[in-house]
Amino acid sequence: MERRKVYRAKGRRYVVGLAVLFTVLVAMVGVSVWLFVISLTVPAAILLAVGIIGIVWAAIDVLTYKLVLTEEGITLSENRVLASVKQQKVSLKYDGLCEIKHTIVLAEGAKNVPAIALFYSNGNFEFLNMKRFSTGQIKSTMSDIKCLAEAKIGREVTIFSYNKKGDIAVLYEKK
């Protein structure tokens, strides 16, 4: 039986942002009902449609965004904001993994984003954007990656801790 660990995003900023978003969308639906009552049907219909579509879209994003660790590798769902993709789906294998490091990367828009850096024996490295995840989830994820990778490749994988005073790596997009 394959071991599988699924992490759902529970970062503080992410959860607060979702709460605000859902509050605004539900308020839009409520205002649209009030507009129907006072016979302003066209603005009410537009507001109702936008509110319901927004609620459905946000709910789908919450339900589909996850980090999955299996015995074969790591899969991180794509990160979407409305119609734009902030991060493509990431699928990584454990083969050749040497080191894991919690770090900060410079992402699009010159924003610092928490990440897990995975260093491989061939000199390559990959980042997992962990912006939506809490610090506890990041530490747990690193530990689980270490255990699963060691079981798969049969040698030790080193975990380096995050140093808040430095260690900023630049996140780049492969072309």
GROMACS .gro file of N, CA and C in nm:
model
  525
    1MET      N    1   0.084  -0.119   0.000
    1MET     CA    2   0.000   0.000   0.000
    1MET      C    3   0.088   0.125   0.000
    2GLU      N    4   0.060   0.215  -0.091
    2GLU     CA    5   0.140   0.336  -0.105
    2GLU      C    6   0.108   0.437   0.005
    3ARG      N    7   0.215   0.489   0.066
    3ARG     CA    8   0.199   0.596   0.165
    3ARG      C    9   0.173   0.726   0.091
    4ARG      N   10   0.077   0.802   0.142
    4ARG     CA   11   0.039   0.928   0.078
    4ARG      C   12   0.003   1.028   0.186
    5LYS      N   13   0.062   1.145   0.178
    5LYS     CA   14   0.035   1.251   0.274
    5LYS      C   15  -0.011   1.374   0.195
    6VAL      N   16  -0.128   1.428   0.233
    6VAL     CA   17  -0.183   1.544   0.163
    6VAL      C   18  -0.183   1.663   0.259
    7TYR      N   19  -0.126   1.772   0.215
    7TYR     CA   20  -0.125   1.897   0.292
    7TYR      C   21  -0.218   1.997   0.224
    8ARG      N   22  -0.312   2.049   0.300
    8ARG     CA   23  -0.399   2.157   0.254
    8ARG      C   24  -0.345   2.286   0.312
    9ALA      N   25  -0.350   2.393   0.236
    9ALA     CA   26  -0.294   2.521   0.280
    9ALA      C   27  -0.370   2.573   0.402
   10LYS      N   28  -0.293   2.607   0.508
   10LYS     CA   29  -0.352   2.660   0.631
   10LYS      C   30  -0.270   2.778   0.685
   11GLY      N   31  -0.201   2.848   0.597
   11GLY     CA   32  -0.124   2.964   0.638
   11GLY      C   33  -0.217   3.075   0.688
   12ARG      N   34  -0.172   3.150   0.785
   12ARG     CA   35  -0.255   3.254   0.848
   12ARG      C   36  -0.304   3.357   0.746
   13ARG      N   37  -0.215   3.411   0.666
   13ARG     CA   38  -0.254   3.512   0.567
   13ARG      C   39  -0.353   3.455   0.466
   14TYR      N   40  -0.328   3.332   0.425
   14TYR     CA   41  -0.415   3.267   0.327
   14TYR      C   42  -0.556   3.248   0.383
   15VAL      N   43  -0.566   3.201   0.506
   15VAL     CA   44  -0.697   3.177   0.568
   15VAL      C   45  -0.771   3.309   0.591
   16VAL      N   46  -0.700   3.411   0.639
   16VAL     CA   47  -0.763   3.542   0.660
   16VAL      C   48  -0.808   3.601   0.527
   17GLY      N   49  -0.724   3.589   0.425
   17GLY     CA   50  -0.760   3.637   0.292
   17GLY      C   51  -0.885   3.568   0.238
   18LEU      N   52  -0.893   3.437   0.259
   18LEU     CA   53  -1.012   3.363   0.215
   18LEU      C   54  -1.136   3.407   0.290
   19ALA      N   55  -1.122   3.428   0.421
   19ALA     CA   56  -1.236   3.473   0.502
   19ALA      C   57  -1.287   3.608   0.452
   20VAL      N   58  -1.196   3.699   0.423
   20VAL     CA   59  -1.236   3.831   0.371
   20VAL      C   60  -1.301   3.817   0.235
   21LEU      N   61  -1.241   3.737   0.147
   21LEU     CA   62  -1.297   3.717   0.014
   21LEU      C   63  -1.438   3.660   0.021
   22PHE      N   64  -1.457   3.553   0.100
   22PHE     CA   65  -1.590   3.493   0.111
   22PHE      C   66  -1.690   3.589   0.174
   23THR      N   67  -1.646   3.671   0.269
   23THR     CA   68  -1.735   3.770   0.330
   23THR      C   69  -1.782   3.871   0.226
   24VAL      N   70  -1.690   3.919   0.144
   24VAL     CA   71  -1.726   4.015   0.038
   24VAL      C   72  -1.821   3.951  -0.062
   25LEU      N   73  -1.793   3.828  -0.103
   25LEU     CA   74  -1.878   3.761  -0.202
   25LEU      C   75  -2.018   3.733  -0.148
   26VAL      N   76  -2.025   3.690  -0.023
   26VAL     CA   77  -2.157   3.665   0.038
   26VAL      C   78  -2.233   3.798   0.053
   27ALA      N   79  -2.162   3.905   0.087
   27ALA     CA   80  -2.225   4.037   0.097
   27ALA      C   81  -2.280   4.080  -0.039
   28MET      N   82  -2.205   4.048  -0.146
   28MET     CA   83  -2.254   4.081  -0.281
   28MET      C   84  -2.385   4.009  -0.311
   29VAL      N   85  -2.392   3.883  -0.273
   29VAL     CA   86  -2.515   3.806  -0.294
   29VAL      C   87  -2.629   3.866  -0.211
   30GLY      N   88  -2.600   3.904  -0.086
   30GLY     CA   89  -2.702   3.965  -0.001
   30GLY      C   90  -2.752   4.098  -0.056
   31VAL      N   91  -2.661   4.180  -0.104
   31VAL     CA   92  -2.700   4.309  -0.163
   31VAL      C   93  -2.782   4.285  -0.289
   32SER      N   94  -2.747   4.183  -0.366
   32SER     CA   95  -2.824   4.155  -0.489
   32SER      C   96  -2.968   4.114  -0.455
   33VAL      N   97  -2.986   4.039  -0.347
   33VAL     CA   98  -3.122   4.002  -0.304
   33VAL      C   99  -3.199   4.128  -0.267
   34TRP      N  100  -3.134   4.219  -0.194
   34TRP     CA  101  -3.198   4.345  -0.156
   34TRP      C  102  -3.234   4.426  -0.281
   35LEU      N  103  -3.146   4.428  -0.380
   35LEU     CA  104  -3.174   4.500  -0.504
   35LEU      C  105  -3.293   4.439  -0.579
   36PHE      N  106  -3.307   4.307  -0.572
   36PHE     CA  107  -3.426   4.243  -0.632
   36PHE      C  108  -3.552   4.288  -0.560
   37VAL      N  109  -3.546   4.299  -0.428
   37VAL     CA  110  -3.662   4.340  -0.349
   37VAL      C  111  -3.706   4.481  -0.386
   38ILE      N  112  -3.611   4.570  -0.411
   38ILE     CA  113  -3.649   4.708  -0.446
   38ILE      C  114  -3.660   4.727  -0.597
   39SER      N  115  -3.670   4.619  -0.669
   39SER     CA  116  -3.698   4.616  -0.814
   39SER      C  117  -3.589   4.672  -0.903
   40LEU      N  118  -3.466   4.661  -0.862
   40LEU     CA  119  -3.353   4.694  -0.949
   40LEU      C  120  -3.295   4.563  -1.001
   41THR      N  121  -3.366   4.502  -1.096
   41THR     CA  122  -3.333   4.365  -1.136
   41THR      C  123  -3.202   4.351  -1.215
   42VAL      N  124  -3.170   4.446  -1.301
   42VAL     CA  125  -3.048   4.431  -1.382
   42VAL      C  126  -2.923   4.437  -1.293
   43PRO      N  127  -2.905   4.541  -1.208
   43PRO     CA  128  -2.787   4.541  -1.121
   43PRO      C  129  -2.789   4.423  -1.024
   44ALA      N  130  -2.909   4.384  -0.980
   44ALA     CA  131  -2.920   4.271  -0.887
   44ALA      C  132  -2.873   4.142  -0.954
   45ALA      N  133  -2.914   4.121  -1.079
   45ALA     CA  134  -2.875   4.000  -1.151
   45ALA      C  135  -2.723   3.996  -1.175
   46ILE      N  136  -2.667   4.111  -1.210
   46ILE     CA  137  -2.521   4.118  -1.233
   46ILE      C  138  -2.446   4.089  -1.104
   47LEU      N  139  -2.486   4.154  -0.996
   47LEU     CA  140  -2.420   4.135  -0.867
   47LEU      C  141  -2.435   3.991  -0.818
   48LEU      N  142  -2.554   3.934  -0.836
   48LEU     CA  143  -2.578   3.795  -0.795
   48LEU      C  144  -2.489   3.699  -0.876
   49ALA      N  145  -2.481   3.721  -1.005
   49ALA     CA  146  -2.398   3.634  -1.090
   49ALA      C  147  -2.251   3.643  -1.051
   50VAL      N  148  -2.201   3.764  -1.031
   50VAL     CA  149  -2.061   3.782  -0.993
   50VAL      C  150  -2.035   3.718  -0.857
   51GLY      N  151  -2.125   3.739  -0.762
   51GLY     CA  152  -2.107   3.681  -0.628
   51GLY      C  153  -2.107   3.530  -0.628
   52ILE      N  154  -2.202   3.469  -0.698
   52ILE     CA  155  -2.210   3.323  -0.700
   52ILE      C  156  -2.092   3.263  -0.776
   53ILE      N  157  -2.056   3.321  -0.889
   53ILE     CA  158  -1.941   3.271  -0.964
   53ILE      C  159  -1.814   3.283  -0.881
   54GLY      N  160  -1.798   3.395  -0.811
   54GLY     CA  161  -1.682   3.414  -0.724
   54GLY      C  162  -1.675   3.312  -0.612
   55ILE      N  163  -1.789   3.284  -0.550
   55ILE     CA  164  -1.794   3.185  -0.442
   55ILE      C  165  -1.756   3.046  -0.495
   56VAL      N  166  -1.813   3.008  -0.607
   56VAL     CA  167  -1.784   2.877  -0.665
   56VAL      C  168  -1.636   2.868  -0.705
   57TRP      N  169  -1.584   2.972  -0.769
   57TRP     CA  170  -1.445   2.974  -0.813
   57TRP      C  171  -1.349   2.962  -0.695
   58ALA      N  172  -1.374   3.041  -0.590
   58ALA     CA  173  -1.288   3.037  -0.471
   58ALA      C  174  -1.297   2.901  -0.402
   59ALA      N  175  -1.417   2.845  -0.394
   59ALA     CA  176  -1.434   2.714  -0.330
   59ALA      C  177  -1.359   2.605  -0.407
   60ILE      N  178  -1.365   2.610  -0.539
   60ILE     CA  179  -1.292   2.512  -0.620
   60ILE      C  180  -1.142   2.525  -0.596
   61ASP      N  181  -1.091   2.649  -0.590
   61ASP     CA  182  -0.949   2.670  -0.564
   61ASP      C  183  -0.908   2.614  -0.429
   62VAL      N  184  -0.989   2.639  -0.327
   62VAL     CA  185  -0.958   2.588  -0.193
   62VAL      C  186  -0.957   2.436  -0.192
   63LEU      N  187  -1.051   2.375  -0.260
   63LEU     CA  188  -1.062   2.229  -0.260
   63LEU      C  189  -0.955   2.159  -0.344
   64THR      N  190  -0.904   2.227  -0.447
   64THR     CA  191  -0.808   2.160  -0.535
   64THR      C  192  -0.662   2.192  -0.503
   65TYR      N  193  -0.635   2.300  -0.431
   65TYR     CA  194  -0.496   2.337  -0.403
   65TYR      C  195  -0.443   2.252  -0.288
   66LYS      N  196  -0.336   2.177  -0.316
   66LYS     CA  197  -0.279   2.089  -0.214
   66LYS      C  198  -0.137   2.050  -0.251
   67LEU      N  199  -0.065   2.002  -0.151
   67LEU     CA  200   0.068   1.945  -0.168
   67LEU      C  201   0.054   1.799  -0.134
   68VAL      N  202   0.094   1.711  -0.226
   68VAL     CA  203   0.080   1.567  -0.207
   68VAL      C  204   0.218   1.503  -0.207
   69LEU      N  205   0.248   1.430  -0.101
   69LEU     CA  206   0.373   1.354  -0.091
   69LEU      C  207   0.339   1.206  -0.100
   70THR      N  208   0.405   1.136  -0.192
   70THR     CA  209   0.388   0.992  -0.205
   70THR      C  210   0.525   0.927  -0.200
   71GLU      N  211   0.527   0.796  -0.207
   71GLU     CA  212   0.654   0.724  -0.208
   71GLU      C  213   0.732   0.750  -0.337
   72GLU      N  214   0.665   0.795  -0.440
   72GLU     CA  215   0.729   0.820  -0.570
   72GLU      C  216   0.777   0.963  -0.587
   73GLY      N  217   0.710   1.060  -0.524
   73GLY     CA  218   0.751   1.198  -0.544
   73GLY      C  219   0.658   1.299  -0.479
   74ILE      N  220   0.674   1.424  -0.521
   74ILE     CA  221   0.604   1.539  -0.465
   74ILE      C  222   0.523   1.605  -0.575
   75THR      N  223   0.398   1.642  -0.545
   75THR     CA  224   0.316   1.716  -0.639
   75THR      C  225   0.253   1.834  -0.567
   76LEU      N  226   0.274   1.954  -0.620
   76LEU     CA  227   0.214   2.076  -0.568
   76LEU      C  228   0.122   2.132  -0.675
   77SER      N  229  -0.005   2.153  -0.641
   77SER     CA  230  -0.103   2.203  -0.736
   77SER      C  231  -0.063   2.340  -0.788
   78GLU      N  232  -0.119   2.376  -0.903
   78GLU     CA  233  -0.089   2.509  -0.954
   78GLU      C  234  -0.158   2.614  -0.868
   79ASN      N  235  -0.096   2.730  -0.862
   79ASN     CA  236  -0.145   2.841  -0.782
   79ASN      C  237  -0.210   2.942  -0.876
   80ARG      N  238  -0.342   2.954  -0.868
   80ARG     CA  239  -0.416   3.043  -0.957
   80ARG      C  240  -0.475   3.159  -0.878
   81VAL      N  241  -0.474   3.275  -0.942
   81VAL     CA  242  -0.546   3.391  -0.890
   81VAL      C  243  -0.632   3.439  -1.005
   82LEU      N  244  -0.762   3.418  -0.991
   82LEU     CA  245  -0.858   3.443  -1.098
   82LEU      C  246  -0.812   3.373  -1.225
   83ALA      N  247  -0.788   3.447  -1.332
   83ALA     CA  248  -0.753   3.381  -1.459
   83ALA      C  249  -0.603   3.364  -1.479
   84SER      N  250  -0.521   3.416  -1.388
   84SER     CA  251  -0.376   3.404  -1.408
   84SER      C  252  -0.318   3.292  -1.322
   85VAL      N  253  -0.218   3.226  -1.375
   85VAL     CA  254  -0.151   3.119  -1.303
   85VAL      C  255  -0.024   3.177  -1.242
   86LYS      N  256  -0.016   3.179  -1.108
   86LYS     CA  257   0.100   3.232  -1.037
   86LYS      C  258   0.212   3.129  -1.029
   87GLN      N  259   0.175   3.003  -1.029
   87GLN     CA  260   0.274   2.895  -1.023
   87GLN      C  261   0.217   2.774  -1.095
   88GLN      N  262   0.294   2.718  -1.186
   88GLN     CA  263   0.251   2.597  -1.256
   88GLN      C  264   0.253   2.479  -1.159
   89LYS      N  265   0.183   2.374  -1.196
   89LYS     CA  266   0.186   2.251  -1.116
   89LYS      C  267   0.329   2.198  -1.112
   90VAL      N  268   0.373   2.158  -0.993
   90VAL     CA  269   0.509   2.110  -0.975
   90VAL      C  270   0.504   1.961  -0.940
   91SER      N  271   0.579   1.880  -1.015
   91SER     CA  272   0.592   1.738  -0.987
   91SER      C  273   0.740   1.705  -0.980
   92LEU      N  274   0.785   1.658  -0.864
   92LEU     CA  275   0.927   1.628  -0.843
   92LEU      C  276   0.944   1.485  -0.795
   93LYS      N  277   1.058   1.427  -0.829
   93LYS     CA  278   1.094   1.292  -0.784
   93LYS      C  279   1.199   1.303  -0.675
   94TYR      N  280   1.218   1.195  -0.599
   94TYR     CA  281   1.317   1.192  -0.493
   94TYR      C  282   1.456   1.150  -0.543
   95ASP      N  283   1.464   1.088  -0.660
   95ASP     CA  284   1.590   1.036  -0.711
   95ASP      C  285   1.697   1.145  -0.715
   96GLY      N  286   1.809   1.122  -0.644
   96GLY     CA  287   1.919   1.216  -0.643
   96GLY      C  288   1.906   1.328  -0.542
   97LEU      N  289   1.799   1.328  -0.463
   97LEU     CA  290   1.779   1.435  -0.364
   97LEU      C  291   1.886   1.424  -0.255
   98CYS      N  292   1.953   1.534  -0.226
   98CYS     CA  293   2.060   1.536  -0.125
   98CYS      C  294   2.025   1.623  -0.004
   99GLU      N  295   1.969   1.742  -0.031
   99GLU     CA  296   1.945   1.838   0.075
   99GLU      C  297   1.810   1.905   0.059
  100ILE      N  298   1.753   1.942   0.174
  100ILE     CA  299   1.627   2.013   0.179
  100ILE      C  300   1.649   2.136   0.266
  101LYS      N  301   1.598   2.251   0.221
  101LYS     CA  302   1.619   2.372   0.299
  101LYS      C  303   1.495   2.460   0.296
  102HIS      N  304   1.453   2.506   0.414
  102HIS     CA  305   1.347   2.606   0.425
  102HIS      C  306   1.411   2.741   0.400
  103THR      N  307   1.363   2.813   0.302
  103THR     CA  308   1.425   2.940   0.265
  103THR      C  309   1.320   3.041   0.224
  104ILE      N  310   1.366   3.154   0.182
  104ILE     CA  311   1.281   3.260   0.126
  104ILE      C  312   1.328   3.280  -0.018
  105VAL      N  313   1.233   3.291  -0.110
  105VAL     CA  314   1.268   3.315  -0.248
  105VAL      C  315   1.206   3.446  -0.294
  106LEU      N  316   1.266   3.505  -0.391
  106LEU     CA  317   1.216   3.627  -0.451
  106LEU      C  318   1.126   3.586  -0.566
  107ALA      N  319   0.998   3.610  -0.550
  107ALA     CA  320   0.901   3.566  -0.650
  107ALA      C  321   0.862   3.683  -0.740
  108GLU      N  322   0.768   3.657  -0.829
  108GLU     CA  323   0.717   3.758  -0.920
  108GLU      C  324   0.670   3.880  -0.842
  109GLY      N  325   0.702   3.997  -0.889
  109GLY     CA  326   0.662   4.119  -0.821
  109GLY      C  327   0.757   4.156  -0.709
  110ALA      N  328   0.874   4.094  -0.704
  110ALA     CA  329   0.977   4.121  -0.602
  110ALA      C  330   0.925   4.100  -0.460
  111LYS      N  331   0.842   3.998  -0.442
  111LYS     CA  332   0.790   3.964  -0.310
  111LYS      C  333   0.867   3.845  -0.254
  112ASN      N  334   0.897   3.853  -0.125
  112ASN     CA  335   0.960   3.740  -0.057
  112ASN      C  336   0.855   3.637  -0.023
  113VAL      N  337   0.882   3.513  -0.060
  113VAL     CA  338   0.787   3.404  -0.042
  113VAL      C  339   0.858   3.287   0.028
  114PRO      N  340   0.796   3.227   0.132
  114PRO     CA  341   0.857   3.109   0.192
  114PRO      C  342   0.857   2.993   0.092
  115ALA      N  343   0.963   2.915   0.096
  115ALA     CA  344   0.976   2.805   0.001
  115ALA      C  345   1.057   2.693   0.062
  116ILE      N  346   1.045   2.577   0.001
  116ILE     CA  347   1.131   2.464   0.033
  116ILE      C  348   1.220   2.444  -0.089
  117ALA      N  349   1.351   2.451  -0.066
  117ALA     CA  350   1.448   2.429  -0.173
  117ALA      C  351   1.494   2.283  -0.167
  118LEU      N  352   1.491   2.215  -0.279
  118LEU     CA  353   1.534   2.076  -0.289
  118LEU      C  354   1.658   2.072  -0.378
  119PHE      N  355   1.770   2.027  -0.322
  119PHE     CA  356   1.897   2.022  -0.394
  119PHE      C  357   1.926   1.877  -0.433
  120TYR      N  358   1.962   1.856  -0.560
  120TYR     CA  359   1.987   1.723  -0.613
  120TYR      C  360   2.136   1.700  -0.638
  121SER      N  361   2.176   1.574  -0.643
  121SER     CA  362   2.317   1.538  -0.658
  121SER      C  363   2.376   1.581  -0.792
  122ASN      N  364   2.295   1.603  -0.893
  122ASN     CA  365   2.344   1.646  -1.024
  122ASN      C  366   2.365   1.797  -1.032
  123GLY      N  367   2.346   1.868  -0.920
  123GLY     CA  368   2.366   2.013  -0.916
  123GLY      C  369   2.240   2.093  -0.939
  124ASN      N  370   2.132   2.029  -0.977
  124ASN     CA  371   2.006   2.100  -0.996
  124ASN      C  372   1.938   2.127  -0.862
  125PHE      N  373   1.852   2.226  -0.861
  125PHE     CA  374   1.770   2.251  -0.744
  125PHE      C  375   1.633   2.297  -0.790
  126GLU      N  376   1.535   2.270  -0.707
  126GLU     CA  377   1.397   2.308  -0.735
  126GLU      C  378   1.338   2.373  -0.611
  127PHE      N  379   1.237   2.457  -0.632
  127PHE     CA  380   1.169   2.523  -0.521
  127PHE      C  381   1.022   2.480  -0.518
  128LEU      N  382   0.970   2.465  -0.397
  128LEU     CA  383   0.827   2.449  -0.376
  128LEU      C  384   0.778   2.578  -0.312
  129ASN      N  385   0.692   2.650  -0.380
  129ASN     CA  386   0.636   2.775  -0.326
  129ASN      C  387   0.540   2.740  -0.213
  130MET      N  388   0.573   2.782  -0.092
  130MET     CA  389   0.493   2.745   0.026
  130MET      C  390   0.420   2.866   0.083
  131LYS      N  391   0.389   2.964  -0.001
  131LYS     CA  392   0.327   3.089   0.044
  131LYS      C  393   0.195   3.066   0.119
  132ARG      N  394   0.117   2.972   0.076
  132ARG     CA  395  -0.014   2.949   0.137
  132ARG      C  396  -0.009   2.859   0.261
  133PHE      N  397   0.108   2.808   0.294
  133PHE     CA  398   0.121   2.712   0.404
  133PHE      C  399   0.180   2.778   0.528
  134SER      N  400   0.145   2.725   0.644
  134SER     CA  401   0.197   2.776   0.771
  134SER      C  402   0.339   2.724   0.794
  135THR      N  403   0.411   2.789   0.886
  135THR     CA  404   0.548   2.747   0.919
  135THR      C  405   0.549   2.604   0.971
  136GLY      N  406   0.452   2.568   1.053
  136GLY     CA  407   0.443   2.432   1.104
  136GLY      C  408   0.424   2.331   0.993
  137GLN      N  409   0.341   2.365   0.894
  137GLN     CA  410   0.320   2.276   0.781
  137GLN      C  411   0.448   2.262   0.699
  138ILE      N  412   0.524   2.370   0.686
  138ILE     CA  413   0.649   2.366   0.609
  138ILE      C  414   0.747   2.272   0.677
  139LYS      N  415   0.761   2.284   0.809
  139LYS     CA  416   0.853   2.196   0.883
  139LYS      C  417   0.810   2.051   0.874
  140SER      N  418   0.682   2.027   0.888
  140SER     CA  419   0.630   1.891   0.877
  140SER      C  420   0.651   1.834   0.736
  141THR      N  421   0.629   1.917   0.636
  141THR     CA  422   0.649   1.876   0.497
  141THR      C  423   0.793   1.836   0.473
  142MET      N  424   0.887   1.918   0.523
  142MET     CA  425   1.029   1.888   0.505
  142MET      C  426   1.065   1.755   0.570
  143SER      N  427   1.013   1.731   0.689
  143SER     CA  428   1.039   1.606   0.760
  143SER      C  429   0.982   1.486   0.683
  144ASP      N  430   0.861   1.501   0.632
  144ASP     CA  431   0.798   1.393   0.555
  144ASP      C  432   0.873   1.367   0.424
  145ILE      N  433   0.918   1.474   0.357
  145ILE     CA  434   0.996   1.457   0.233
  145ILE      C  435   1.123   1.380   0.264
  146LYS      N  436   1.189   1.417   0.373
  146LYS     CA  437   1.313   1.349   0.414
  146LYS      C  438   1.289   1.200   0.435
  147CYS      N  439   1.186   1.166   0.512
  147CYS     CA  440   1.156   1.024   0.540
  147CYS      C  441   1.124   0.947   0.412
  148LEU      N  442   1.037   1.003   0.328
  148LEU     CA  443   0.998   0.934   0.205
  148LEU      C  444   1.115   0.922   0.108
  149ALA      N  445   1.196   1.028   0.098
  149ALA     CA  446   1.311   1.024   0.007
  149ALA      C  447   1.415   0.923   0.053
  150GLU      N  448   1.442   0.919   0.184
  150GLU     CA  449   1.540   0.823   0.236
  150GLU      C  450   1.494   0.680   0.213
  151ALA      N  451   1.365   0.655   0.230
  151ALA     CA  452   1.312   0.521   0.205
  151ALA      C  453   1.323   0.485   0.056
  152LYS      N  454   1.304   0.582  -0.031
  152LYS     CA  455   1.306   0.558  -0.176
  152LYS      C  456   1.449   0.541  -0.228
  153ILE      N  457   1.542   0.631  -0.187
  153ILE     CA  458   1.675   0.629  -0.248
  153ILE      C  459   1.779   0.555  -0.164
  154GLY      N  460   1.745   0.523  -0.039
  154GLY     CA  461   1.833   0.441   0.042
  154GLY      C  462   1.956   0.510   0.100
  155ARG      N  463   1.952   0.642   0.109
  155ARG     CA  464   2.063   0.713   0.174
  155ARG      C  465   2.006   0.836   0.245
  156GLU      N  466   2.091   0.896   0.329
  156GLU     CA  467   2.045   1.009   0.411
  156GLU      C  468   2.025   1.135   0.328
  157VAL      N  469   1.922   1.209   0.362
  157VAL     CA  470   1.894   1.340   0.304
  157VAL      C  471   1.906   1.441   0.417
  158THR      N  472   1.980   1.549   0.395
  158THR     CA  473   2.005   1.649   0.499
  158THR      C  474   1.901   1.759   0.494
  159ILE      N  475   1.855   1.801   0.612
  159ILE     CA  476   1.764   1.916   0.622
  159ILE      C  477   1.842   2.031   0.683
  160PHE      N  478   1.841   2.145   0.613
  160PHE     CA  479   1.901   2.267   0.666
  160PHE      C  480   1.790   2.358   0.716
  161SER      N  481   1.815   2.425   0.828
  161SER     CA  482   1.712   2.513   0.885
  161SER      C  483   1.718   2.650   0.819
  162TYR      N  484   1.610   2.722   0.833
  162TYR     CA  485   1.593   2.854   0.775
  162TYR      C  486   1.659   2.959   0.863
  163ASN      N  487   1.737   3.047   0.801
  163ASN     CA  488   1.804   3.155   0.872
  163ASN      C  489   1.737   3.285   0.830
  164LYS      N  490   1.666   3.350   0.923
  164LYS     CA  491   1.590   3.469   0.889
  164LYS      C  492   1.675   3.588   0.846
  165LYS      N  493   1.803   3.590   0.880
  165LYS     CA  494   1.887   3.706   0.850
  165LYS      C  495   1.941   3.704   0.707
  166GLY      N  496   1.931   3.597   0.639
  166GLY     CA  497   1.986   3.592   0.504
  166GLY      C  498   1.922   3.481   0.425
  167ASP      N  499   2.001   3.413   0.347
  167ASP     CA  500   1.956   3.298   0.271
  167ASP      C  501   1.839   3.328   0.178
  168ILE      N  502   1.848   3.433   0.103
  168ILE     CA  503   1.743   3.461   0.006
  168ILE      C  504   1.789   3.407  -0.129
  169ALA      N  505   1.710   3.318  -0.183
  169ALA     CA  506   1.740   3.262  -0.314
  169ALA      C  507   1.643   3.323  -0.415
  170VAL      N  508   1.681   3.329  -0.538
  170VAL     CA  509   1.595   3.388  -0.640
  170VAL      C  510   1.519   3.276  -0.710
  171LEU      N  511   1.388   3.288  -0.709
  171LEU     CA  512   1.302   3.192  -0.779
  171LEU      C  513   1.293   3.233  -0.925
  172TYR      N  514   1.326   3.143  -1.013
  172TYR     CA  515   1.321   3.174  -1.156
  172TYR      C  516   1.231   3.074  -1.224
  173GLU      N  517   1.181   3.112  -1.337
  173GLU     CA  518   1.094   3.025  -1.414
  173GLU      C  519   1.174   2.964  -1.528
  174LYS      N  520   1.167   2.832  -1.541
  174LYS     CA  521   1.236   2.764  -1.650
  174LYS      C  522   1.160   2.790  -1.780
  175LYS      N  523   1.234   2.814  -1.883
  175LYS     CA  524   1.170   2.840  -2.014
  175LYS      C  525   1.183   2.720  -2.102
   0.00000   0.00000   0.00000
